[in-house]
């Protein structure tokens, strides 16, 4: 088991109230929020940096349109006053956000990514992080996806979408691990 070099930033993506409005039967991993809450508690206890990423839509009527309660944090995952918040308008948390600069200024080279959705904002952020030279870990049980149709119109379950997104990332842009593996590495740091 590789230890997590300090500092290692926990990046929590889009855990906003608007995500709770999506039909539960169309997603996988119903325990993801509890896993993320456990990671958050461990990071806080270890005094490691936490970054909360919030999506602010540019589409009127979106639940993530600024000023609506959908953009608010889920209470159990809300940032503390000293924790860094990144607002984004596209899936990738690095695009137009100064996240890369913030991390470099603090000497942070390892990122642990969790949140929603696996095949959208989690994947986009992990890809960019890997491409920018960060050591990225994606927490498999700390994110989830939604069922969708592929380009040919074939329906895929949320679990299949989730698994394919993780497969796209693992070994190329990131290392995919379970929360137990990540927490064990954090404890050994």
CSV table of C-alpha atoms in Angstrom, one decimal:
chain,number,residue,atom,x,y,z
A,1,UNK,CA,0.0,0.0,0.0
A,2,UNK,CA,1.4,3.3,-1.0
A,3,UNK,CA,1.3,6.0,1.6
A,4,UNK,CA,-0.3,9.4,0.7
A,5,UNK,CA,2.4,12.0,0.6
A,6,UNK,CA,1.5,15.1,2.6
A,7,UNK,CA,0.0,17.3,1.6
A,8,UNK,CA,-2.6,15.4,-0.3
A,9,UNK,CA,-5.7,17.4,-1.3
A,10,UNK,CA,-9.2,15.8,-1.1
A,11,UNK,CA,-11.2,17.3,-4.0
A,12,UNK,CA,-15.0,16.9,-3.6
A,13,UNK,CA,-16.9,17.6,-6.7
A,14,UNK,CA,-20.4,18.9,-7.1
A,15,UNK,CA,-21.9,17.6,-3.9
A,16,UNK,CA,-24.7,20.1,-4.0
A,17,UNK,CA,-28.4,19.9,-3.2
A,18,UNK,CA,-29.3,19.9,-6.9
A,19,UNK,CA,-27.8,16.4,-7.2
A,20,UNK,CA,-30.3,15.1,-4.7
A,21,UNK,CA,-33.1,16.0,-7.1
A,22,UNK,CA,-32.0,13.4,-9.7
A,23,UNK,CA,-34.1,10.2,-9.7
A,24,UNK,CA,-32.4,7.8,-7.3
A,25,UNK,CA,-33.2,4.7,-9.5
A,26,UNK,CA,-31.1,6.1,-12.3
A,27,UNK,CA,-27.8,6.2,-10.4
A,28,UNK,CA,-25.4,3.7,-8.9
A,29,UNK,CA,-23.6,3.6,-5.6
A,30,UNK,CA,-26.3,5.0,-3.2
A,31,UNK,CA,-23.7,5.0,-0.4
A,32,UNK,CA,-21.3,7.4,-2.1
A,33,UNK,CA,-22.3,10.4,0.0
A,34,UNK,CA,-21.5,8.5,3.2
A,35,UNK,CA,-18.2,7.4,1.8
A,36,UNK,CA,-17.4,11.0,0.9
A,37,UNK,CA,-18.4,12.2,4.4
A,38,UNK,CA,-16.0,9.6,5.8
A,39,UNK,CA,-13.2,10.8,3.6
A,40,UNK,CA,-13.9,14.4,4.6
A,41,UNK,CA,-13.8,13.6,8.3
A,42,UNK,CA,-10.5,11.7,7.9
A,43,UNK,CA,-9.0,14.6,5.9
A,44,UNK,CA,-10.1,17.1,8.5
A,45,UNK,CA,-8.7,15.0,11.3
A,46,UNK,CA,-5.4,14.6,9.5
A,47,UNK,CA,-5.2,18.3,8.8
A,48,UNK,CA,-4.9,17.7,5.1
A,49,UNK,CA,-6.2,20.2,2.6
A,50,UNK,CA,-9.8,19.9,1.3
A,51,UNK,CA,-11.1,21.5,-1.9
A,52,UNK,CA,-14.9,21.7,-2.5
A,53,UNK,CA,-15.9,22.2,-6.1
A,54,UNK,CA,-19.3,23.7,-6.9
A,55,UNK,CA,-20.9,23.8,-10.3
A,56,UNK,CA,-22.6,27.1,-11.2
A,57,UNK,CA,-24.6,26.6,-14.4
A,58,UNK,CA,-24.8,29.1,-17.2
A,59,UNK,CA,-28.1,27.6,-18.3
A,60,UNK,CA,-31.2,29.5,-17.1
A,61,UNK,CA,-33.6,27.1,-15.3
A,62,UNK,CA,-30.8,24.6,-14.3
A,63,UNK,CA,-31.0,23.5,-10.7
A,64,UNK,CA,-27.4,24.8,-10.5
A,65,UNK,CA,-28.2,28.3,-11.7
A,66,UNK,CA,-26.8,30.8,-9.2
A,67,UNK,CA,-29.3,32.0,-6.6
A,68,UNK,CA,-31.3,28.7,-6.5
A,69,UNK,CA,-31.0,26.3,-3.6
A,70,UNK,CA,-29.7,23.6,-5.9
A,71,UNK,CA,-26.3,25.2,-5.9
A,72,UNK,CA,-26.1,25.0,-2.1
A,73,UNK,CA,-23.9,22.4,-0.5
A,74,UNK,CA,-25.4,19.2,0.9
A,75,UNK,CA,-25.3,19.9,4.6
A,76,UNK,CA,-23.2,16.9,5.6
A,77,UNK,CA,-20.6,17.8,3.0
A,78,UNK,CA,-20.5,21.6,3.3
A,79,UNK,CA,-17.1,23.3,3.5
A,80,UNK,CA,-15.7,24.8,6.7
A,81,UNK,CA,-14.8,28.5,6.5
A,82,UNK,CA,-11.0,27.7,6.0
A,83,UNK,CA,-11.5,25.1,3.3
A,84,UNK,CA,-11.0,26.1,-0.3
A,85,UNK,CA,-14.0,26.5,-2.6
A,86,UNK,CA,-13.7,26.3,-6.4
A,87,UNK,CA,-16.6,27.5,-8.6
A,88,UNK,CA,-16.8,26.0,-12.1
A,89,UNK,CA,-19.0,26.4,-15.1
A,90,UNK,CA,-17.9,23.4,-17.1
A,91,UNK,CA,-17.3,19.8,-15.9
A,92,UNK,CA,-13.5,20.2,-15.5
A,93,UNK,CA,-12.6,21.9,-12.1
A,94,UNK,CA,-9.3,23.1,-13.5
A,95,UNK,CA,-10.8,25.1,-16.4
A,96,UNK,CA,-10.9,28.9,-15.7
A,97,UNK,CA,-10.7,28.3,-11.9
A,98,UNK,CA,-7.2,28.9,-10.7
A,99,UNK,CA,-7.3,25.5,-9.0
A,100,UNK,CA,-3.9,24.4,-10.5
A,101,UNK,CA,-2.3,27.6,-9.3
A,102,UNK,CA,-3.8,27.2,-5.8
A,103,UNK,CA,-2.5,23.7,-5.5
A,104,UNK,CA,1.0,24.6,-6.8
A,105,UNK,CA,1.3,27.5,-4.4
A,106,UNK,CA,0.8,25.1,-1.5
A,107,UNK,CA,3.1,22.4,-2.8
A,108,UNK,CA,0.3,19.9,-3.3
A,109,UNK,CA,1.1,17.2,-5.9
A,110,UNK,CA,-1.3,14.4,-4.9
A,111,UNK,CA,-5.1,14.7,-5.4
A,112,UNK,CA,-7.8,12.4,-4.1
A,113,UNK,CA,-11.0,12.9,-6.1
A,114,UNK,CA,-14.5,12.0,-5.2
A,115,UNK,CA,-18.0,13.3,-6.1
A,116,UNK,CA,-20.4,13.3,-9.0
A,117,UNK,CA,-20.7,12.3,-11.7
A,118,UNK,CA,-18.0,9.7,-12.4
A,119,UNK,CA,-18.2,10.0,-16.2
A,120,UNK,CA,-18.6,13.8,-16.2
A,121,UNK,CA,-17.0,16.2,-13.7
A,122,UNK,CA,-15.0,13.5,-11.8
A,123,UNK,CA,-13.6,12.1,-15.1
A,124,UNK,CA,-12.9,15.5,-16.6
A,125,UNK,CA,-11.1,16.8,-13.5
A,126,UNK,CA,-9.1,13.6,-13.0
A,127,UNK,CA,-8.0,13.7,-16.6
A,128,UNK,CA,-6.9,17.3,-16.4
A,129,UNK,CA,-5.1,16.7,-13.1
A,130,UNK,CA,-3.2,13.8,-14.6
A,131,UNK,CA,-2.4,15.7,-17.7
A,132,UNK,CA,-1.1,18.6,-15.6
A,133,UNK,CA,1.3,16.2,-13.8
A,134,UNK,CA,-0.6,15.7,-10.5
A,135,UNK,CA,-0.7,12.2,-8.9
A,136,UNK,CA,-4.4,11.7,-9.0
A,137,UNK,CA,-6.4,9.0,-7.1
A,138,UNK,CA,-10.1,8.5,-7.8
A,139,UNK,CA,-12.2,6.9,-5.1
A,140,UNK,CA,-14.3,4.3,-6.9
A,141,UNK,CA,-16.9,4.0,-4.1
A,142,UNK,CA,-16.8,7.8,-3.4
A,143,UNK,CA,-18.4,8.7,-6.7
A,144,UNK,CA,-21.4,7.7,-8.8
A,145,UNK,CA,-22.9,7.9,-12.3
A,146,UNK,CA,-26.3,7.9,-13.9
A,147,UNK,CA,-27.8,5.5,-16.5
A,148,UNK,CA,-27.5,6.7,-20.0
A,149,UNK,CA,-27.7,5.8,-23.7
A,150,UNK,CA,-24.5,5.6,-25.8
A,151,UNK,CA,-24.1,7.3,-29.2
A,152,UNK,CA,-25.7,4.3,-30.9
A,153,UNK,CA,-28.8,4.6,-28.7
A,154,UNK,CA,-28.0,1.5,-26.5
A,155,UNK,CA,-29.0,1.9,-22.9
A,156,UNK,CA,-26.4,1.4,-20.2
A,157,UNK,CA,-26.9,1.0,-16.5
A,158,UNK,CA,-25.4,3.6,-14.1
A,159,UNK,CA,-23.0,0.9,-12.9
A,160,UNK,CA,-21.8,0.2,-16.4
A,161,UNK,CA,-21.3,4.0,-17.1
A,162,UNK,CA,-19.5,4.3,-13.7
A,163,UNK,CA,-17.2,1.3,-14.4
A,164,UNK,CA,-16.3,2.5,-17.9
A,165,UNK,CA,-15.4,6.0,-16.7
A,166,UNK,CA,-13.2,4.4,-14.0
A,167,UNK,CA,-11.6,2.2,-16.6
A,168,UNK,CA,-10.9,5.2,-18.8
A,169,UNK,CA,-9.0,6.8,-16.0
A,170,UNK,CA,-7.2,4.0,-14.3
A,171,UNK,CA,-3.5,3.7,-15.3
A,172,UNK,CA,-3.7,6.5,-17.8
A,173,UNK,CA,-4.7,9.7,-15.9
A,174,UNK,CA,-5.2,8.4,-12.4
A,175,UNK,CA,-5.1,5.5,-10.0
A,176,UNK,CA,-8.5,4.2,-9.1
A,177,UNK,CA,-8.8,3.0,-5.5
A,178,UNK,CA,-11.4,2.1,-2.9
A,179,UNK,CA,-12.0,4.4,0.0
A,180,UNK,CA,-10.6,1.8,2.3
A,181,UNK,CA,-7.3,1.8,0.3
A,182,UNK,CA,-7.2,5.6,0.3
A,183,UNK,CA,-7.9,5.8,4.1
A,184,UNK,CA,-5.3,3.2,4.8
A,185,UNK,CA,-2.7,5.2,2.8
A,186,UNK,CA,-3.7,8.4,4.6
A,187,UNK,CA,-3.3,6.7,8.0
A,188,UNK,CA,0.2,5.6,7.0
A,189,UNK,CA,1.3,9.0,5.8
